[in-house]
Amino acid sequence: MDSGKRLMVYMLGGFEMYFDGAPIQLKKKLTAKPLLLLQLLLNNREAGVSRRTVIEALYGEETQIDTANSLNATVSQLRRILKETRLPQENYIHVRMDRYFFESSFLTWVDTEAVTVLRQEADLASGDQRLELLYQICDLYHGRFLPELDGEIWVEIARADYQRLYRDSLNEICNSLKERGAYDEILRLTGVAAKVFPFDEWQVWQQECLVHQGRIKEAYELYRQVEKLYLTELDAPPPERMRSRFRNPEKEPWRKAENIGAVRRWLRDSDLDGPYCIPFPSFLYMYSLITRLNSITDTPFCLLLCTLSISDGRTNPTAREYHAAMEQLEGVLEKSLRWEDVFTRYSRSQFLVTLLGASEENSGVVANRIRQRFGDLIGERRLRLDCQVMRAEELMTEKKKPEA
């Protein structure tokens, strides 16, 4: 074995091969069967892969072909592909007892094999040694396993295993760092994770860290971004654990003031200039406060529902279809509303606005201004903005005043 050179294989986040520090250029597409075979064998380098598993992975339901001859041809093609690279001239693909192996005379390192071994070592370790091994796992995990091969059954199974290994390792690291109060480090690690897996709720960790550090504005803005992401991509609300932060602030351990001056400083630093797009849970609190104010003082207010639709009347828009338009509409609302008005994303194609102190007539003027500005902004695109106004009297019809 030539100990001075080695093959480095990366499959987490994309497929790349390096020999002696230089990249290996493969002339076939990554979805070609010879390269599928190469990736399958590299992912199971030590144990090898049975002939049956190889056939199922490469040919699946292709029952009309001669799988034996096709597999032999695929192996021959793979050997030719590897021969055309800068790798040393070797056989590489070996068959023993009906199992297929990738073998070389030089050291071969594969990232998926490395993270698996690291996790096994971590499970036998404790304390700082275990934490260091878990850190190494997270450092090696650069993204989904073979992202180019979505839909391949064996890839999806292996991908889920590696993702679970990464998730469990990172959660354990974060719990350990939380005990030490290392919130900045948690923010760094989960920031990377949230980019790779935006719907795995890593933002919950981020929100908790920001809140513990008293960075309320940033926690608020993070929630807004996550709310927008979930509504746009999934047409669903953010994780319950994030929403509960706004419902139960009294449970936060950092919320303790030495005197009224500290409270004043906190309120000043946390002030959100309006008009401002607030998270939906906060909007519900605001609406409840306004309705109570109305019941006591008869202060007028209106609700304004702004809905984007396609001008031909088609409903149920796709998640991405309105994303850019919703961003533009949010900007229009910020410029068209008053300081005391607040609004929220109600769905992936709707904003809900409270107009405090506004009559129905004034609200209609605001709605027309919003429609006009939005129309001027988007030009001839096939989009329509509908604005519906509801008066306080209608909203309060079924709301009973508390008994004296």
mmCIF file of C-alpha atoms in Angstrom:
data_model
loop_
_atom_site.group_PDB
_atom_site.id
_atom_site.type_symbol
_atom_site.label_atom_id
_atom_site.label_comp_id
_atom_site.label_asym_id
_atom_site.label_seq_id
_atom_site.Cartn_x
_atom_site.Cartn_y
_atom_site.Cartn_z
ATOM 1 C CA MET A 1 0.000 0.000 0.000
ATOM 2 C CA ASP A 2 1.252 3.459 -0.953
ATOM 3 C CA SER A 3 0.899 5.271 2.349
ATOM 4 C CA GLY A 4 1.901 8.616 0.799
ATOM 5 C CA LYS A 5 -1.259 9.002 -1.284
ATOM 6 C CA ARG A 6 -4.923 8.494 -0.575
ATOM 7 C CA LEU A 7 -8.360 8.806 -2.120
ATOM 8 C CA MET A 8 -10.758 11.162 -0.359
ATOM 9 C CA VAL A 9 -14.464 10.647 -1.087
ATOM 10 C CA TYR A 10 -17.199 13.093 -0.068
ATOM 11 C CA MET A 11 -20.888 12.199 -0.373
ATOM 12 C CA LEU A 12 -22.480 14.408 2.284
ATOM 13 C CA GLY A 13 -23.600 17.548 0.479
ATOM 14 C CA GLY A 14 -22.457 16.396 -2.972
ATOM 15 C CA PHE A 15 -20.292 13.747 -4.612
ATOM 16 C CA GLU A 16 -16.604 14.619 -4.935
ATOM 17 C CA MET A 17 -13.421 12.543 -5.138
ATOM 18 C CA TYR A 18 -9.832 13.723 -4.594
ATOM 19 C CA PHE A 19 -6.649 11.745 -5.106
ATOM 20 C CA ASP A 20 -3.423 13.081 -3.679
ATOM 21 C CA GLY A 21 -5.203 16.392 -3.070
ATOM 22 C CA ALA A 22 -6.390 16.907 -6.658
ATOM 23 C CA PRO A 23 -10.005 16.405 -7.821
ATOM 24 C CA ILE A 24 -10.996 13.340 -9.824
ATOM 25 C CA GLN A 25 -12.914 14.271 -12.960
ATOM 26 C CA LEU A 26 -15.592 11.757 -13.970
ATOM 27 C CA LYS A 27 -16.867 11.935 -17.549
ATOM 28 C CA LYS A 28 -20.248 10.319 -16.864
ATOM 29 C CA LYS A 29 -23.222 12.039 -15.243
ATOM 30 C CA LEU A 30 -23.663 11.211 -11.560
ATOM 31 C CA THR A 31 -26.989 9.553 -12.361
ATOM 32 C CA ALA A 32 -25.421 7.112 -14.841
ATOM 33 C CA LYS A 33 -25.572 3.484 -13.675
ATOM 34 C CA PRO A 34 -21.782 2.970 -13.525
ATOM 35 C CA LEU A 35 -21.456 5.930 -11.141
ATOM 36 C CA LEU A 36 -24.487 4.786 -9.151
ATOM 37 C CA LEU A 37 -22.633 1.518 -8.666
ATOM 38 C CA LEU A 38 -19.463 3.373 -7.634
ATOM 39 C CA GLN A 39 -21.338 5.446 -5.046
ATOM 40 C CA LEU A 40 -23.133 2.379 -3.692
ATOM 41 C CA LEU A 41 -19.852 0.506 -3.255
ATOM 42 C CA LEU A 42 -18.032 3.464 -1.697
ATOM 43 C CA ASN A 43 -20.856 3.924 0.810
ATOM 44 C CA ASN A 44 -20.474 0.259 1.808
ATOM 45 C CA ARG A 45 -16.738 -0.046 1.319
ATOM 46 C CA GLU A 46 -15.938 -2.363 4.231
ATOM 47 C CA ALA A 47 -18.910 -4.715 4.122
ATOM 48 C CA GLY A 48 -19.451 -4.714 0.376
ATOM 49 C CA VAL A 49 -22.834 -5.065 -1.306
ATOM 50 C CA SER A 50 -24.632 -8.262 -2.228
ATOM 51 C CA ARG A 51 -25.358 -8.973 -5.882
ATOM 52 C CA ARG A 52 -29.099 -8.855 -5.215
ATOM 53 C CA THR A 53 -28.852 -5.434 -3.547
ATOM 54 C CA VAL A 54 -26.755 -4.086 -6.417
ATOM 55 C CA ILE A 55 -29.307 -5.274 -8.984
ATOM 56 C CA GLU A 56 -32.219 -3.795 -7.021
ATOM 57 C CA ALA A 57 -30.407 -0.478 -6.596
ATOM 58 C CA LEU A 58 -29.381 -0.166 -10.256
ATOM 59 C CA TYR A 59 -32.307 -1.703 -12.114
ATOM 60 C CA GLY A 60 -35.224 -1.756 -9.693
ATOM 61 C CA GLU A 61 -38.377 -2.743 -11.555
ATOM 62 C CA GLU A 62 -36.694 -3.077 -14.952
ATOM 63 C CA THR A 63 -37.835 -6.680 -15.333
ATOM 64 C CA GLN A 64 -37.495 -6.728 -19.121
ATOM 65 C CA ILE A 65 -33.695 -6.658 -19.091
ATOM 66 C CA ASP A 66 -31.123 -9.375 -18.534
ATOM 67 C CA THR A 67 -29.861 -8.124 -15.176
ATOM 68 C CA ALA A 68 -26.889 -10.503 -15.051
ATOM 69 C CA ASN A 69 -25.437 -9.315 -18.356
ATOM 70 C CA SER A 70 -26.417 -5.719 -17.617
ATOM 71 C CA LEU A 71 -24.597 -5.790 -14.281
ATOM 72 C CA ASN A 72 -21.461 -7.252 -15.873
ATOM 73 C CA ALA A 73 -21.585 -4.529 -18.511
ATOM 74 C CA THR A 74 -22.035 -1.828 -15.867
ATOM 75 C CA VAL A 75 -19.034 -3.124 -13.902
ATOM 76 C CA SER A 76 -16.923 -3.070 -17.081
ATOM 77 C CA GLN A 77 -18.047 0.486 -17.859
ATOM 78 C CA LEU A 78 -17.167 1.615 -14.338
ATOM 79 C CA ARG A 79 -13.686 0.104 -14.604
ATOM 80 C CA ARG A 80 -13.136 1.957 -17.906
ATOM 81 C CA ILE A 81 -14.354 5.234 -16.354
ATOM 82 C CA LEU A 82 -11.945 4.879 -13.439
ATOM 83 C CA LYS A 83 -9.124 3.918 -15.814
ATOM 84 C CA GLU A 84 -9.584 7.235 -17.636
ATOM 85 C CA THR A 85 -9.029 9.240 -14.434
ATOM 86 C CA ARG A 86 -5.757 10.091 -12.738
ATOM 87 C CA LEU A 87 -6.209 7.230 -10.296
ATOM 88 C CA PRO A 88 -3.517 4.517 -10.384
ATOM 89 C CA GLN A 89 -4.298 1.733 -12.839
ATOM 90 C CA GLU A 90 -6.015 -0.895 -10.707
ATOM 91 C CA ASN A 91 -9.038 -3.180 -10.929
ATOM 92 C CA TYR A 92 -10.929 -1.505 -8.028
ATOM 93 C CA ILE A 93 -14.187 -3.483 -8.416
ATOM 94 C CA HIS A 94 -13.900 -6.950 -6.912
ATOM 95 C CA VAL A 95 -16.430 -9.757 -6.463
ATOM 96 C CA ARG A 96 -16.110 -12.309 -3.679
ATOM 97 C CA MET A 97 -18.779 -14.779 -2.587
ATOM 98 C CA ASP A 98 -21.459 -12.933 -4.565
ATOM 99 C CA ARG A 99 -20.601 -9.577 -2.931
ATOM 100 C CA TYR A 100 -19.191 -6.516 -4.680
ATOM 101 C CA PHE A 101 -16.400 -4.392 -3.165
ATOM 102 C CA PHE A 102 -14.436 -1.250 -3.970
ATOM 103 C CA GLU A 103 -10.798 -1.956 -3.070
ATOM 104 C CA SER A 104 -7.544 -0.139 -3.701
ATOM 105 C CA SER A 105 -3.859 -0.523 -2.870
ATOM 106 C CA PHE A 106 -3.847 2.943 -1.301
ATOM 107 C CA LEU A 107 -5.800 4.415 1.601
ATOM 108 C CA THR A 108 -9.398 5.302 0.781
ATOM 109 C CA TRP A 109 -11.281 7.647 3.115
ATOM 110 C CA VAL A 110 -15.065 8.152 2.803
ATOM 111 C CA ASP A 111 -16.915 10.829 4.791
ATOM 112 C CA THR A 112 -19.997 8.659 5.440
ATOM 113 C CA GLU A 113 -17.812 5.902 6.831
ATOM 114 C CA ALA A 114 -15.952 8.437 8.963
ATOM 115 C CA VAL A 115 -19.081 9.900 10.579
ATOM 116 C CA THR A 116 -20.393 6.395 11.309
ATOM 117 C CA VAL A 117 -17.151 5.415 13.041
ATOM 118 C CA LEU A 118 -17.054 8.700 14.950
ATOM 119 C CA ARG A 119 -20.565 8.100 16.262
ATOM 120 C CA GLN A 120 -19.603 4.589 17.405
ATOM 121 C CA GLU A 121 -16.583 6.017 19.204
ATOM 122 C CA ALA A 122 -18.681 8.784 20.757
ATOM 123 C CA ASP A 123 -21.147 6.246 22.144
ATOM 124 C CA LEU A 124 -18.239 4.643 24.036
ATOM 125 C CA ALA A 125 -16.874 7.962 25.299
ATOM 126 C CA SER A 126 -18.057 10.535 27.819
ATOM 127 C CA GLY A 127 -17.516 14.139 28.868
ATOM 128 C CA ASP A 128 -15.380 16.420 26.728
ATOM 129 C CA GLN A 129 -14.051 13.498 24.679
ATOM 130 C CA ARG A 130 -17.570 12.563 23.603
ATOM 131 C CA LEU A 131 -18.367 16.206 22.842
ATOM 132 C CA GLU A 132 -15.255 16.517 20.651
ATOM 133 C CA LEU A 133 -16.250 13.431 18.644
ATOM 134 C CA LEU A 134 -19.751 14.817 18.132
ATOM 135 C CA TYR A 135 -18.217 18.091 16.954
ATOM 136 C CA GLN A 136 -16.193 16.190 14.366
ATOM 137 C CA ILE A 137 -19.379 14.562 13.066
ATOM 138 C CA CYS A 138 -21.031 17.944 12.601
ATOM 139 C CA ASP A 139 -17.929 19.351 10.913
ATOM 140 C CA LEU A 140 -17.997 16.514 8.361
ATOM 141 C CA TYR A 141 -21.700 16.822 7.626
ATOM 142 C CA HIS A 142 -21.919 19.325 4.763
ATOM 143 C CA GLY A 143 -25.436 18.508 3.586
ATOM 144 C CA ARG A 144 -27.775 15.795 2.407
ATOM 145 C CA PHE A 145 -26.297 12.471 1.338
ATOM 146 C CA LEU A 146 -25.896 12.427 -2.472
ATOM 147 C CA PRO A 147 -28.362 15.272 -3.154
ATOM 148 C CA GLU A 148 -28.168 14.596 -6.908
ATOM 149 C CA LEU A 149 -29.858 11.219 -6.460
ATOM 150 C CA ASP A 150 -33.258 12.181 -5.073
ATOM 151 C CA GLY A 151 -35.728 9.324 -5.465
ATOM 152 C CA GLU A 152 -33.206 6.470 -5.403
ATOM 153 C CA ILE A 153 -34.532 4.169 -2.685
ATOM 154 C CA TRP A 154 -31.164 3.098 -1.270
ATOM 155 C CA VAL A 155 -30.036 6.741 -1.226
ATOM 156 C CA GLU A 156 -33.161 7.903 0.619
ATOM 157 C CA ILE A 157 -32.718 5.176 3.259
ATOM 158 C CA ALA A 158 -29.037 5.986 3.817
ATOM 159 C CA ARG A 159 -29.790 9.729 3.720
ATOM 160 C CA ALA A 160 -32.315 9.411 6.539
ATOM 161 C CA ASP A 161 -29.778 7.489 8.647
ATOM 162 C CA TYR A 162 -27.023 10.079 8.196
ATOM 163 C CA GLN A 163 -29.414 12.957 8.799
ATOM 164 C CA ARG A 164 -30.610 11.349 12.037
ATOM 165 C CA LEU A 165 -26.987 10.809 13.108
ATOM 166 C CA TYR A 166 -26.220 14.488 12.460
ATOM 167 C CA ARG A 167 -29.423 15.702 14.150
ATOM 168 C CA ASP A 168 -28.858 13.620 17.281
ATOM 169 C CA SER A 169 -25.211 14.681 17.516
ATOM 170 C CA LEU A 170 -25.979 18.371 17.111
ATOM 171 C CA ASN A 171 -28.861 18.314 19.581
ATOM 172 C CA GLU A 172 -26.596 16.721 22.175
ATOM 173 C CA ILE A 173 -23.922 19.347 21.540
ATOM 174 C CA CYS A 174 -26.481 22.135 21.902
ATOM 175 C CA ASN A 175 -27.810 20.734 25.173
ATOM 176 C CA SER A 176 -24.269 20.575 26.530
ATOM 177 C CA LEU A 177 -23.480 24.114 25.369
ATOM 178 C CA LYS A 178 -26.746 25.372 26.862
ATOM 179 C CA GLU A 179 -25.674 24.129 30.306
ATOM 180 C CA ARG A 180 -22.486 26.171 29.890
ATOM 181 C CA GLY A 181 -24.314 29.246 28.632
ATOM 182 C CA ALA A 182 -22.433 29.124 25.298
ATOM 183 C CA TYR A 183 -25.282 30.680 23.327
ATOM 184 C CA ASP A 184 -23.154 32.217 20.587
ATOM 185 C CA GLU A 185 -21.714 28.816 19.719
ATOM 186 C CA ILE A 186 -25.198 27.288 19.590
ATOM 187 C CA LEU A 187 -26.252 30.094 17.250
ATOM 188 C CA ARG A 188 -23.290 29.360 14.983
ATOM 189 C CA LEU A 189 -23.901 25.616 14.804
ATOM 190 C CA THR A 190 -27.664 25.790 14.380
ATOM 191 C CA GLY A 191 -27.296 28.578 11.825
ATOM 192 C CA VAL A 192 -25.413 26.135 9.605
ATOM 193 C CA ALA A 193 -27.979 23.401 10.261
ATOM 194 C CA ALA A 194 -30.925 25.678 9.497
ATOM 195 C CA LYS A 195 -29.500 26.463 6.055
ATOM 196 C CA VAL A 196 -29.223 22.763 5.202
ATOM 197 C CA PHE A 197 -32.496 21.679 6.848
ATOM 198 C CA PRO A 198 -34.736 24.766 7.166
ATOM 199 C CA PHE A 199 -37.736 22.704 8.296
ATOM 200 C CA ASP A 200 -36.015 20.653 11.015
ATOM 201 C CA GLU A 201 -36.764 23.335 13.650
ATOM 202 C CA TRP A 202 -33.160 24.382 14.274
ATOM 203 C CA GLN A 203 -34.517 27.933 14.472
ATOM 204 C CA VAL A 204 -36.095 26.953 17.803
ATOM 205 C CA TRP A 205 -32.591 26.696 19.268
ATOM 206 C CA GLN A 206 -31.681 30.037 17.689
ATOM 207 C CA GLN A 207 -34.748 31.747 19.101
ATOM 208 C CA GLU A 208 -34.074 30.380 22.576
ATOM 209 C CA CYS A 209 -30.470 31.598 22.495
ATOM 210 C CA LEU A 210 -31.463 35.084 21.368
ATOM 211 C CA VAL A 211 -34.110 35.310 24.073
ATOM 212 C CA HIS A 212 -31.702 34.144 26.785
ATOM 213 C CA GLN A 213 -29.250 36.828 25.650
ATOM 214 C CA GLY A 214 -31.973 39.479 25.796
ATOM 215 C CA ARG A 215 -31.743 40.060 22.026
ATOM 216 C CA ILE A 216 -35.506 40.386 21.686
ATOM 217 C CA LYS A 217 -35.616 42.326 18.433
ATOM 218 C CA GLU A 218 -33.464 39.679 16.751
ATOM 219 C CA ALA A 219 -35.620 36.875 18.160
ATOM 220 C CA TYR A 220 -38.679 38.688 16.861
ATOM 221 C CA GLU A 221 -37.178 39.128 13.403
ATOM 222 C CA LEU A 222 -36.086 35.481 13.326
ATOM 223 C CA TYR A 223 -39.655 34.406 14.023
ATOM 224 C CA ARG A 224 -40.916 36.636 11.215
ATOM 225 C CA GLN A 225 -38.457 35.024 8.782
ATOM 226 C CA VAL A 226 -39.428 31.511 9.860
ATOM 227 C CA GLU A 227 -43.132 32.364 9.695
ATOM 228 C CA LYS A 228 -42.649 33.671 6.160
ATOM 229 C CA LEU A 229 -40.691 30.547 5.173
ATOM 230 C CA TYR A 230 -43.301 28.130 6.513
ATOM 231 C CA LEU A 231 -46.224 30.016 4.982
ATOM 232 C CA THR A 232 -44.488 30.314 1.619
ATOM 233 C CA GLU A 233 -43.145 26.781 1.317
ATOM 234 C CA LEU A 234 -45.551 24.685 3.401
ATOM 235 C CA ASP A 235 -48.622 26.908 3.812
ATOM 236 C CA ALA A 236 -48.383 26.045 7.510
ATOM 237 C CA PRO A 237 -47.522 27.900 10.738
ATOM 238 C CA PRO A 238 -44.034 27.794 12.292
ATOM 239 C CA PRO A 239 -43.166 25.149 14.916
ATOM 240 C CA GLU A 240 -45.335 25.257 18.040
ATOM 241 C CA ARG A 241 -42.268 25.686 20.263
ATOM 242 C CA MET A 242 -41.475 28.952 18.494
ATOM 243 C CA ARG A 243 -45.038 30.220 18.722
ATOM 244 C CA SER A 244 -45.214 29.407 22.435
ATOM 245 C CA ARG A 245 -42.372 31.843 23.122
ATOM 246 C CA PHE A 246 -44.764 34.682 22.378
ATOM 247 C CA ARG A 247 -47.603 33.212 24.414
ATOM 248 C CA ASN A 248 -45.645 32.471 27.593
ATOM 249 C CA PRO A 249 -42.931 35.125 27.982
ATOM 250 C CA GLU A 250 -43.243 34.993 31.740
ATOM 251 C CA LYS A 251 -41.516 31.609 31.731
ATOM 252 C CA GLU A 252 -38.274 33.056 30.406
ATOM 253 C CA PRO A 253 -35.564 32.808 33.109
ATOM 254 C CA TRP A 254 -33.770 35.979 31.964
ATOM 255 C CA ARG A 255 -36.814 38.210 32.551
ATOM 256 C CA LYS A 256 -35.967 39.749 35.910
ATOM 257 C CA ALA A 257 -35.392 43.467 36.458
ATOM 258 C CA GLU A 258 -33.483 44.991 39.332
ATOM 259 C CA ASN A 259 -35.557 48.184 39.201
ATOM 260 C CA ILE A 260 -38.032 50.112 37.070
ATOM 261 C CA GLY A 261 -35.173 51.744 35.179
ATOM 262 C CA ALA A 262 -34.076 48.332 33.872
ATOM 263 C CA VAL A 263 -37.618 47.678 32.705
ATOM 264 C CA ARG A 264 -37.676 51.024 30.941
ATOM 265 C CA ARG A 265 -34.402 50.280 29.145
ATOM 266 C CA TRP A 266 -35.646 46.853 28.106
ATOM 267 C CA LEU A 267 -38.899 48.298 26.741
ATOM 268 C CA ARG A 268 -36.986 50.988 24.869
ATOM 269 C CA ASP A 269 -34.567 48.497 23.318
ATOM 270 C CA SER A 270 -37.431 46.150 22.398
ATOM 271 C CA ASP A 271 -39.634 48.808 20.810
ATOM 272 C CA LEU A 272 -40.720 47.942 17.266
ATOM 273 C CA ASP A 273 -41.331 50.929 15.020
ATOM 274 C CA GLY A 274 -44.552 50.691 13.056
ATOM 275 C CA PRO A 275 -46.091 50.067 10.719
ATOM 276 C CA TYR A 276 -44.484 46.705 11.209
ATOM 277 C CA CYS A 277 -45.196 43.173 10.027
ATOM 278 C CA ILE A 278 -45.482 41.286 13.298
ATOM 279 C CA PRO A 279 -45.727 37.512 13.835
ATOM 280 C CA PHE A 280 -49.261 36.142 13.808
ATOM 281 C CA PRO A 281 -49.290 35.124 17.523
ATOM 282 C CA SER A 282 -48.395 38.708 18.455
ATOM 283 C CA PHE A 283 -51.048 39.998 16.062
ATOM 284 C CA LEU A 284 -53.667 37.954 17.937
ATOM 285 C CA TYR A 285 -52.621 39.583 21.205
ATOM 286 C CA MET A 286 -52.762 42.996 19.568
ATOM 287 C CA TYR A 287 -56.230 42.291 18.178
ATOM 288 C CA SER A 288 -57.472 41.173 21.591
ATOM 289 C CA LEU A 289 -56.136 44.379 23.158
ATOM 290 C CA ILE A 290 -57.781 46.549 20.487
ATOM 291 C CA THR A 291 -61.169 44.872 20.887
ATOM 292 C CA ARG A 292 -61.033 45.425 24.660
ATOM 293 C CA LEU A 293 -60.091 49.050 24.080
ATOM 294 C CA ASN A 294 -63.052 49.374 21.728
ATOM 295 C CA SER A 295 -65.471 47.905 24.250
ATOM 296 C CA ILE A 296 -64.393 50.479 26.851
ATOM 297 C CA THR A 297 -63.825 53.647 24.826
ATOM 298 C CA ASP A 298 -65.611 52.971 21.523
ATOM 299 C CA THR A 299 -62.324 53.663 19.725
ATOM 300 C CA PRO A 300 -63.019 52.850 16.070
ATOM 301 C CA PHE A 301 -60.933 50.345 14.170
ATOM 302 C CA CYS A 302 -61.159 48.231 11.061
ATOM 303 C CA LEU A 303 -59.607 45.032 9.812
ATOM 304 C CA LEU A 304 -58.201 44.969 6.309
ATOM 305 C CA LEU A 305 -57.594 41.651 4.517
ATOM 306 C CA CYS A 306 -55.265 41.947 1.512
ATOM 307 C CA THR A 307 -55.394 38.906 -0.767
ATOM 308 C CA LEU A 308 -53.268 38.222 -3.828
ATOM 309 C CA SER A 309 -54.808 36.201 -6.644
ATOM 310 C CA ILE A 310 -54.282 35.630 -10.333
ATOM 311 C CA SER A 311 -56.349 37.961 -12.477
ATOM 312 C CA ASP A 312 -58.063 35.083 -14.297
ATOM 313 C CA GLY A 313 -59.610 33.973 -11.011
ATOM 314 C CA ARG A 314 -57.578 30.806 -10.523
ATOM 315 C CA THR A 315 -57.337 29.821 -6.853
ATOM 316 C CA ASN A 316 -54.930 27.755 -4.745
ATOM 317 C CA PRO A 317 -51.695 29.367 -5.936
ATOM 318 C CA THR A 318 -48.449 27.441 -5.792
ATOM 319 C CA ALA A 319 -46.128 28.200 -2.891
ATOM 320 C CA ARG A 320 -43.445 29.892 -4.982
ATOM 321 C CA GLU A 321 -45.764 31.638 -7.408
ATOM 322 C CA TYR A 322 -46.508 34.566 -5.136
ATOM 323 C CA HIS A 323 -43.329 34.710 -3.091
ATOM 324 C CA ALA A 324 -41.776 37.728 -4.849
ATOM 325 C CA ALA A 325 -45.154 39.494 -5.047
ATOM 326 C CA MET A 326 -45.741 39.016 -1.299
ATOM 327 C CA GLU A 327 -42.329 40.548 -0.595
ATOM 328 C CA GLN A 328 -43.276 43.556 -2.738
ATOM 329 C CA LEU A 329 -46.683 43.835 -1.101
ATOM 330 C CA GLU A 330 -45.088 43.872 2.348
ATOM 331 C CA GLY A 331 -42.978 46.828 1.269
ATOM 332 C CA VAL A 332 -46.076 48.610 -0.044
ATOM 333 C CA LEU A 333 -47.879 48.078 3.263
ATOM 334 C CA GLU A 334 -44.948 49.464 5.255
ATOM 335 C CA LYS A 335 -45.025 52.633 3.147
ATOM 336 C CA SER A 336 -48.821 52.974 2.991
ATOM 337 C CA LEU A 337 -49.873 52.406 6.607
ATOM 338 C CA ARG A 338 -49.601 54.715 9.609
ATOM 339 C CA TRP A 339 -47.220 54.347 12.516
ATOM 340 C CA GLU A 340 -49.945 52.925 14.798
ATOM 341 C CA ASP A 341 -51.105 50.283 12.290
ATOM 342 C CA VAL A 342 -49.863 46.708 12.474
ATOM 343 C CA PHE A 343 -50.093 43.856 10.008
ATOM 344 C CA THR A 344 -49.181 40.197 9.714
ATOM 345 C CA ARG A 345 -48.852 37.441 7.143
ATOM 346 C CA TYR A 346 -52.089 35.531 7.441
ATOM 347 C CA SER A 347 -51.315 32.969 4.741
ATOM 348 C CA ARG A 348 -48.883 32.529 1.885
ATOM 349 C CA SER A 349 -50.982 34.926 -0.236
ATOM 350 C CA GLN A 350 -52.617 37.207 2.376
ATOM 351 C CA PHE A 351 -51.831 39.994 4.829
ATOM 352 C CA LEU A 352 -54.126 41.021 7.684
ATOM 353 C CA VAL A 353 -54.045 44.660 8.875
ATOM 354 C CA THR A 354 -55.527 46.462 11.891
ATOM 355 C CA LEU A 355 -56.336 50.129 11.291
ATOM 356 C CA LEU A 356 -56.695 51.653 14.754
ATOM 357 C CA GLY A 357 -58.857 54.769 14.963
ATOM 358 C CA ALA A 358 -59.914 54.465 11.317
ATOM 359 C CA SER A 359 -63.492 54.609 10.077
ATOM 360 C CA GLU A 360 -64.778 52.425 7.259
ATOM 361 C CA GLU A 361 -64.470 55.362 4.859
ATOM 362 C CA ASN A 362 -60.873 56.072 5.850
ATOM 363 C CA SER A 363 -60.056 52.379 5.659
ATOM 364 C CA GLY A 364 -61.403 52.329 2.116
ATOM 365 C CA VAL A 365 -59.045 55.177 1.223
ATOM 366 C CA VAL A 366 -56.123 53.214 2.681
ATOM 367 C CA ALA A 367 -57.156 50.090 0.752
ATOM 368 C CA ASN A 368 -57.330 52.030 -2.526
ATOM 369 C CA ARG A 369 -53.904 53.547 -1.855
ATOM 370 C CA ILE A 370 -52.424 50.102 -1.265
ATOM 371 C CA ARG A 371 -54.009 48.690 -4.431
ATOM 372 C CA GLN A 372 -52.807 51.630 -6.515
ATOM 373 C CA ARG A 373 -49.223 51.487 -5.253
ATOM 374 C CA PHE A 374 -49.022 47.739 -5.619
ATOM 375 C CA GLY A 375 -50.437 47.916 -9.157
ATOM 376 C CA ASP A 376 -47.889 50.562 -10.125
ATOM 377 C CA LEU A 377 -45.118 48.386 -8.696
ATOM 378 C CA ILE A 378 -45.929 45.079 -10.408
ATOM 379 C CA GLY A 379 -47.006 46.546 -13.752
ATOM 380 C CA GLU A 380 -48.667 44.162 -16.188
ATOM 381 C CA ARG A 381 -48.144 40.945 -14.277
ATOM 382 C CA ARG A 382 -51.197 38.673 -14.070
ATOM 383 C CA LEU A 383 -51.830 39.427 -10.420
ATOM 384 C CA ARG A 384 -54.737 41.033 -8.644
ATOM 385 C CA LEU A 385 -54.887 42.498 -5.140
ATOM 386 C CA ASP A 386 -58.238 42.343 -3.348
ATOM 387 C CA CYS A 387 -58.709 44.363 -0.146
ATOM 388 C CA GLN A 388 -61.688 43.637 2.104
ATOM 389 C CA VAL A 389 -62.582 45.959 4.993
ATOM 390 C CA MET A 390 -64.529 44.924 8.086
ATOM 391 C CA ARG A 391 -65.718 47.533 10.596
ATOM 392 C CA ALA A 392 -65.375 47.256 14.360
ATOM 393 C CA GLU A 393 -69.180 47.049 14.713
ATOM 394 C CA GLU A 394 -69.216 43.885 12.630
ATOM 395 C CA LEU A 395 -66.254 42.429 14.471
ATOM 396 C CA MET A 396 -67.760 43.135 17.880
ATOM 397 C CA THR A 397 -71.279 41.850 17.127
ATOM 398 C CA GLU A 398 -70.728 38.495 18.798
ATOM 399 C CA LYS A 399 -68.196 39.699 21.372
ATOM 400 C CA LYS A 400 -69.810 40.064 24.785
ATOM 401 C CA LYS A 401 -68.741 42.753 27.197
ATOM 402 C CA PRO A 402 -67.542 41.432 30.556
ATOM 403 C CA GLU A 403 -70.065 41.802 33.361
ATOM 404 C CA ALA A 404 -69.335 44.540 35.894
#
